[in-house]
């Protein structure tokens, strides 16, 4: 069944079970392929997504509704805002969510959709922050616009799920927002250090401490490493001006 057609309370329920992200770690006894040597040393390793992030907002709106209103791009900020929305659009349009649900035994729920989206948004945010002060703080602006686009989409989808229960939806999205802020810190720590730290971050947040198949965890660690390195290869034009975001096929990991 399509995730958007299920009752809202059931879809978001699992999000309500975890108001904070645990600091627990998976048991690595049988996790031989991940070691303490694979530390990411690229420029993105010093870029953090988790600093002064915009919140979830109170009003939702379709991404394309915003883009249709932009008929001319007269300023650099407007251009960057549009590019940021297009980056987010690349996540929801190009990712094969159903494949990810099946590959990692994730339930087909709104919460699972959000966890997948969140991870990819975080990777975009890390790449955006590589465009630092030499670009006039373009990176921070793009990062915030990407998050703005995500919450606009989340609000719209949630309201479509349960249009008669807007107040409850708003409360649940606020909980998601708090979890999102914590997830950014967790993922930032993971990308800075070795594979085991990153695996712990993914286990706690993406898998919600319910992953018993360590092969799945290994795949996700490799996927995140490879994807962030690919994003790093994009120059300013192909990232910020005319985004050319390609998401890696899991079969290529």
mmCIF file of C-alpha atoms in Angstrom:
data_model
loop_
_atom_site.group_PDB
_atom_site.id
_atom_site.type_symbol
_atom_site.label_atom_id
_atom_site.label_comp_id
_atom_site.label_asym_id
_atom_site.label_seq_id
_atom_site.Cartn_x
_atom_site.Cartn_y
_atom_site.Cartn_z
ATOM 1 C CA UNK A 1 0.000 0.000 0.000
ATOM 2 C CA UNK A 2 1.233 3.489 -0.818
ATOM 3 C CA UNK A 3 2.712 5.193 2.229
ATOM 4 C CA UNK A 4 0.641 8.327 1.620
ATOM 5 C CA UNK A 5 -2.633 6.423 1.733
ATOM 6 C CA UNK A 6 -2.291 4.941 5.196
ATOM 7 C CA UNK A 7 -3.866 6.506 8.298
ATOM 8 C CA UNK A 8 -1.600 9.242 9.610
ATOM 9 C CA UNK A 9 -1.481 8.125 13.238
ATOM 10 C CA UNK A 10 -0.275 4.646 12.302
ATOM 11 C CA UNK A 11 2.312 6.005 9.887
ATOM 12 C CA UNK A 12 3.906 8.470 12.260
ATOM 13 C CA UNK A 13 3.426 6.426 15.413
ATOM 14 C CA UNK A 14 6.932 5.020 15.430
ATOM 15 C CA UNK A 15 8.324 8.527 15.397
ATOM 16 C CA UNK A 16 6.586 9.174 18.690
ATOM 17 C CA UNK A 17 8.331 6.275 20.381
ATOM 18 C CA UNK A 18 11.749 7.958 20.317
ATOM 19 C CA UNK A 19 11.857 11.541 21.524
ATOM 20 C CA UNK A 20 15.637 11.481 21.796
ATOM 21 C CA UNK A 21 18.354 9.550 20.045
ATOM 22 C CA UNK A 22 20.111 7.091 22.288
ATOM 23 C CA UNK A 23 23.862 7.086 22.725
ATOM 24 C CA UNK A 24 23.896 3.285 22.621
ATOM 25 C CA UNK A 25 26.075 1.435 20.147
ATOM 26 C CA UNK A 26 25.685 -1.863 18.295
ATOM 27 C CA UNK A 27 27.757 -4.856 19.287
ATOM 28 C CA UNK A 28 30.648 -5.063 16.815
ATOM 29 C CA UNK A 29 31.895 -8.510 17.841
ATOM 30 C CA UNK A 30 30.970 -10.035 14.488
ATOM 31 C CA UNK A 31 31.392 -6.832 12.541
ATOM 32 C CA UNK A 32 34.824 -7.559 11.081
ATOM 33 C CA UNK A 33 34.668 -5.502 7.910
ATOM 34 C CA UNK A 34 34.393 -2.187 9.701
ATOM 35 C CA UNK A 35 37.529 -0.962 11.370
ATOM 36 C CA UNK A 36 38.971 2.132 12.971
ATOM 37 C CA UNK A 37 41.124 3.144 10.018
ATOM 38 C CA UNK A 38 38.625 4.377 7.444
ATOM 39 C CA UNK A 39 38.473 7.994 8.579
ATOM 40 C CA UNK A 40 37.126 10.429 6.012
ATOM 41 C CA UNK A 41 39.843 12.997 5.276
ATOM 42 C CA UNK A 42 38.188 15.033 2.517
ATOM 43 C CA UNK A 43 37.130 18.647 2.937
ATOM 44 C CA UNK A 44 33.606 17.567 3.882
ATOM 45 C CA UNK A 45 35.049 15.896 6.963
ATOM 46 C CA UNK A 46 35.373 19.359 8.492
ATOM 47 C CA UNK A 47 31.915 20.559 7.458
ATOM 48 C CA UNK A 48 29.044 20.219 9.892
ATOM 49 C CA UNK A 49 25.343 20.192 9.139
ATOM 50 C CA UNK A 50 24.282 20.708 12.752
ATOM 51 C CA UNK A 51 24.683 24.431 13.419
ATOM 52 C CA UNK A 52 21.790 26.886 13.736
ATOM 53 C CA UNK A 53 19.378 24.897 11.628
ATOM 54 C CA UNK A 54 16.015 26.324 10.726
ATOM 55 C CA UNK A 55 13.041 24.622 12.366
ATOM 56 C CA UNK A 56 10.159 22.674 10.904
ATOM 57 C CA UNK A 57 7.954 25.731 10.451
ATOM 58 C CA UNK A 58 4.230 25.876 10.916
ATOM 59 C CA UNK A 59 2.992 26.153 7.367
ATOM 60 C CA UNK A 60 3.534 23.493 4.725
ATOM 61 C CA UNK A 61 3.607 23.962 0.955
ATOM 62 C CA UNK A 62 4.469 21.934 -2.104
ATOM 63 C CA UNK A 63 7.988 22.387 -3.415
ATOM 64 C CA UNK A 64 6.846 22.812 -6.960
ATOM 65 C CA UNK A 65 4.347 25.450 -5.868
ATOM 66 C CA UNK A 66 7.292 27.527 -4.738
ATOM 67 C CA UNK A 67 9.309 26.840 -7.863
ATOM 68 C CA UNK A 68 6.442 27.816 -10.158
ATOM 69 C CA UNK A 69 6.390 31.254 -8.561
ATOM 70 C CA UNK A 70 9.991 31.872 -9.547
ATOM 71 C CA UNK A 71 9.806 33.257 -13.069
ATOM 72 C CA UNK A 72 13.048 35.223 -13.001
ATOM 73 C CA UNK A 73 16.213 34.774 -11.021
ATOM 74 C CA UNK A 74 17.432 38.306 -10.375
ATOM 75 C CA UNK A 75 19.680 37.759 -7.376
ATOM 76 C CA UNK A 76 22.260 35.278 -6.250
ATOM 77 C CA UNK A 77 20.230 34.464 -3.128
ATOM 78 C CA UNK A 78 17.158 33.656 -5.197
ATOM 79 C CA UNK A 79 19.238 31.452 -7.446
ATOM 80 C CA UNK A 80 20.708 29.619 -4.478
ATOM 81 C CA UNK A 81 17.270 29.165 -2.930
ATOM 82 C CA UNK A 82 15.916 27.616 -6.125
ATOM 83 C CA UNK A 83 18.994 25.394 -6.400
ATOM 84 C CA UNK A 84 18.498 24.244 -2.817
ATOM 85 C CA UNK A 85 14.897 23.294 -3.494
ATOM 86 C CA UNK A 86 15.993 21.404 -6.604
ATOM 87 C CA UNK A 87 18.583 19.537 -4.531
ATOM 88 C CA UNK A 88 15.880 18.432 -2.142
ATOM 89 C CA UNK A 89 13.663 17.524 -5.071
ATOM 90 C CA UNK A 90 16.419 15.221 -6.325
ATOM 91 C CA UNK A 91 16.084 13.227 -3.103
ATOM 92 C CA UNK A 92 12.341 12.628 -3.197
ATOM 93 C CA UNK A 93 12.174 12.224 -6.981
ATOM 94 C CA UNK A 94 15.217 10.065 -7.676
ATOM 95 C CA UNK A 95 15.531 7.796 -4.666
ATOM 96 C CA UNK A 96 13.879 4.408 -4.951
ATOM 97 C CA UNK A 97 12.186 4.365 -1.563
ATOM 98 C CA UNK A 98 10.488 1.040 -2.150
ATOM 99 C CA UNK A 99 13.829 -0.590 -2.894
ATOM 100 C CA UNK A 100 15.262 0.830 0.329
ATOM 101 C CA UNK A 101 12.263 -0.393 2.331
ATOM 102 C CA UNK A 102 12.730 -3.904 0.976
ATOM 103 C CA UNK A 103 16.541 -3.953 1.064
ATOM 104 C CA UNK A 104 16.756 -3.041 4.744
ATOM 105 C CA UNK A 105 13.478 -4.562 5.939
ATOM 106 C CA UNK A 106 12.028 -1.165 6.798
ATOM 107 C CA UNK A 107 8.267 -0.840 7.293
ATOM 108 C CA UNK A 108 6.492 1.097 4.564
ATOM 109 C CA UNK A 109 5.543 3.984 6.843
ATOM 110 C CA UNK A 110 5.822 7.740 6.931
ATOM 111 C CA UNK A 111 8.511 7.425 9.584
ATOM 112 C CA UNK A 112 10.662 5.181 7.376
ATOM 113 C CA UNK A 113 10.209 7.595 4.479
ATOM 114 C CA UNK A 114 11.368 10.429 6.724
ATOM 115 C CA UNK A 115 14.430 8.548 8.008
ATOM 116 C CA UNK A 116 15.572 7.848 4.448
ATOM 117 C CA UNK A 117 14.929 11.424 3.377
ATOM 118 C CA UNK A 118 16.633 12.810 6.474
ATOM 119 C CA UNK A 119 19.849 10.885 5.814
ATOM 120 C CA UNK A 120 20.111 12.160 2.248
ATOM 121 C CA UNK A 121 19.211 15.705 3.249
ATOM 122 C CA UNK A 122 21.996 15.578 5.830
ATOM 123 C CA UNK A 123 24.508 14.577 3.127
ATOM 124 C CA UNK A 124 23.386 17.539 1.015
ATOM 125 C CA UNK A 125 23.713 19.817 4.033
ATOM 126 C CA UNK A 126 27.270 18.656 4.704
ATOM 127 C CA UNK A 127 28.197 19.333 1.073
ATOM 128 C CA UNK A 128 26.523 22.750 1.197
ATOM 129 C CA UNK A 129 28.576 23.758 4.228
ATOM 130 C CA UNK A 130 31.740 23.215 2.176
ATOM 131 C CA UNK A 131 30.827 26.462 0.414
ATOM 132 C CA UNK A 132 32.104 28.645 3.236
ATOM 133 C CA UNK A 133 32.946 32.266 3.897
ATOM 134 C CA UNK A 134 34.865 32.621 0.661
ATOM 135 C CA UNK A 135 31.497 32.237 -1.073
ATOM 136 C CA UNK A 136 29.845 34.822 1.164
ATOM 137 C CA UNK A 137 28.331 32.199 3.488
ATOM 138 C CA UNK A 138 26.494 30.666 0.550
ATOM 139 C CA UNK A 139 26.881 27.286 2.216
ATOM 140 C CA UNK A 140 24.950 28.169 5.343
ATOM 141 C CA UNK A 141 22.220 29.825 3.264
ATOM 142 C CA UNK A 142 21.862 26.784 0.996
ATOM 143 C CA UNK A 143 21.888 24.428 3.950
ATOM 144 C CA UNK A 144 19.020 26.291 5.585
ATOM 145 C CA UNK A 145 17.074 26.414 2.313
ATOM 146 C CA UNK A 146 17.444 22.651 1.858
ATOM 147 C CA UNK A 147 16.012 22.112 5.338
ATOM 148 C CA UNK A 148 13.256 24.615 4.598
ATOM 149 C CA UNK A 149 12.344 22.641 1.474
ATOM 150 C CA UNK A 150 12.269 19.389 3.429
ATOM 151 C CA UNK A 151 9.919 20.701 6.127
ATOM 152 C CA UNK A 152 7.669 22.257 3.526
ATOM 153 C CA UNK A 153 7.362 18.858 1.869
ATOM 154 C CA UNK A 154 6.934 16.998 5.170
ATOM 155 C CA UNK A 155 4.127 19.334 6.230
ATOM 156 C CA UNK A 156 2.367 18.918 2.898
ATOM 157 C CA UNK A 157 2.594 15.119 2.912
ATOM 158 C CA UNK A 158 1.469 14.876 6.527
ATOM 159 C CA UNK A 159 -1.569 17.074 5.889
ATOM 160 C CA UNK A 160 -2.483 14.928 2.898
ATOM 161 C CA UNK A 161 -2.399 11.888 5.151
ATOM 162 C CA UNK A 162 -4.773 13.329 7.709
ATOM 163 C CA UNK A 163 -6.283 16.679 6.646
ATOM 164 C CA UNK A 164 -8.861 16.533 9.447
ATOM 165 C CA UNK A 165 -6.261 16.312 12.219
ATOM 166 C CA UNK A 166 -3.935 19.259 11.603
ATOM 167 C CA UNK A 167 -3.270 19.992 15.280
ATOM 168 C CA UNK A 168 -2.041 16.467 16.016
ATOM 169 C CA UNK A 169 0.017 16.449 12.830
ATOM 170 C CA UNK A 170 1.687 19.672 13.903
ATOM 171 C CA UNK A 171 2.643 18.154 17.274
ATOM 172 C CA UNK A 172 4.090 15.048 15.687
ATOM 173 C CA UNK A 173 6.097 17.063 13.182
ATOM 174 C CA UNK A 174 7.563 19.085 16.029
ATOM 175 C CA UNK A 175 8.748 15.801 17.538
ATOM 176 C CA UNK A 176 10.283 14.860 14.193
ATOM 177 C CA UNK A 177 11.989 18.247 14.159
ATOM 178 C CA UNK A 178 13.620 17.609 17.536
ATOM 179 C CA UNK A 179 14.771 14.187 16.385
ATOM 180 C CA UNK A 180 16.131 15.722 13.192
ATOM 181 C CA UNK A 181 18.276 18.183 15.140
ATOM 182 C CA UNK A 182 19.717 15.333 17.223
ATOM 183 C CA UNK A 183 20.255 13.179 14.126
ATOM 184 C CA UNK A 184 22.392 15.872 12.496
ATOM 185 C CA UNK A 185 24.756 15.882 15.465
ATOM 186 C CA UNK A 186 24.899 12.086 15.444
ATOM 187 C CA UNK A 187 25.625 11.898 11.715
ATOM 188 C CA UNK A 188 28.160 14.747 11.860
ATOM 189 C CA UNK A 189 30.099 12.795 14.472
ATOM 190 C CA UNK A 190 29.865 9.668 12.349
ATOM 191 C CA UNK A 191 31.270 11.254 9.194
ATOM 192 C CA UNK A 192 34.180 12.793 11.126
ATOM 193 C CA UNK A 193 35.486 9.547 12.568
ATOM 194 C CA UNK A 194 35.938 5.912 11.574
ATOM 195 C CA UNK A 195 33.476 3.389 10.188
ATOM 196 C CA UNK A 196 32.462 2.050 13.566
ATOM 197 C CA UNK A 197 31.407 5.512 14.741
ATOM 198 C CA UNK A 198 29.438 6.048 11.543
ATOM 199 C CA UNK A 199 27.907 2.582 11.880
ATOM 200 C CA UNK A 200 26.829 3.437 15.412
ATOM 201 C CA UNK A 201 25.178 6.626 14.190
ATOM 202 C CA UNK A 202 23.291 4.786 11.454
ATOM 203 C CA UNK A 203 22.297 2.000 13.828
ATOM 204 C CA UNK A 204 20.869 4.435 16.363
ATOM 205 C CA UNK A 205 19.016 6.692 13.946
ATOM 206 C CA UNK A 206 18.450 5.151 10.518
ATOM 207 C CA UNK A 207 17.794 1.643 11.875
ATOM 208 C CA UNK A 208 16.416 2.873 15.218
ATOM 209 C CA UNK A 209 18.549 0.327 17.116
ATOM 210 C CA UNK A 210 16.645 -2.535 15.466
ATOM 211 C CA UNK A 211 19.168 -3.793 12.929
ATOM 212 C CA UNK A 212 20.256 -7.367 13.617
ATOM 213 C CA UNK A 213 21.700 -7.861 10.137
ATOM 214 C CA UNK A 214 25.186 -6.368 10.254
ATOM 215 C CA UNK A 215 25.516 -6.748 6.502
ATOM 216 C CA UNK A 216 22.824 -4.079 6.160
ATOM 217 C CA UNK A 217 24.806 -1.804 8.436
ATOM 218 C CA UNK A 218 27.996 -2.374 6.452
ATOM 219 C CA UNK A 219 26.211 -1.558 3.208
ATOM 220 C CA UNK A 220 24.860 1.686 4.626
ATOM 221 C CA UNK A 221 28.270 2.746 5.953
ATOM 222 C CA UNK A 222 29.844 2.156 2.539
ATOM 223 C CA UNK A 223 26.919 3.896 0.852
ATOM 224 C CA UNK A 224 27.260 7.039 2.972
ATOM 225 C CA UNK A 225 31.047 7.161 2.520
ATOM 226 C CA UNK A 226 30.781 6.739 -1.232
ATOM 227 C CA UNK A 227 27.916 9.174 -1.612
ATOM 228 C CA UNK A 228 29.566 11.960 0.388
ATOM 229 C CA UNK A 229 32.759 11.560 -1.621
ATOM 230 C CA UNK A 230 30.775 11.777 -4.851
ATOM 231 C CA UNK A 231 29.068 14.964 -3.685
ATOM 232 C CA UNK A 232 32.480 16.389 -2.843
ATOM 233 C CA UNK A 233 33.577 16.022 -6.477
ATOM 234 C CA UNK A 234 30.898 18.489 -7.617
ATOM 235 C CA UNK A 235 32.251 21.956 -8.278
ATOM 236 C CA UNK A 236 30.412 25.096 -7.212
ATOM 237 C CA UNK A 237 28.568 25.463 -10.498
ATOM 238 C CA UNK A 238 27.342 21.857 -10.617
ATOM 239 C CA UNK A 239 26.259 21.983 -7.005
ATOM 240 C CA UNK A 240 25.044 25.490 -6.235
ATOM 241 C CA UNK A 241 24.149 27.022 -9.593
ATOM 242 C CA UNK A 242 22.853 24.142 -11.669
ATOM 243 C CA UNK A 243 22.641 21.196 -9.268
ATOM 244 C CA UNK A 244 23.656 17.906 -10.805
ATOM 245 C CA UNK A 245 22.949 15.571 -7.907
ATOM 246 C CA UNK A 246 23.261 11.871 -8.629
ATOM 247 C CA UNK A 247 22.358 9.296 -5.997
ATOM 248 C CA UNK A 248 24.328 6.069 -5.998
ATOM 249 C CA UNK A 249 22.573 2.810 -6.731
ATOM 250 C CA UNK A 250 22.826 0.479 -3.739
ATOM 251 C CA UNK A 251 23.840 -2.297 -6.113
ATOM 252 C CA UNK A 252 26.996 -0.317 -6.907
ATOM 253 C CA UNK A 253 28.131 -0.172 -3.274
#
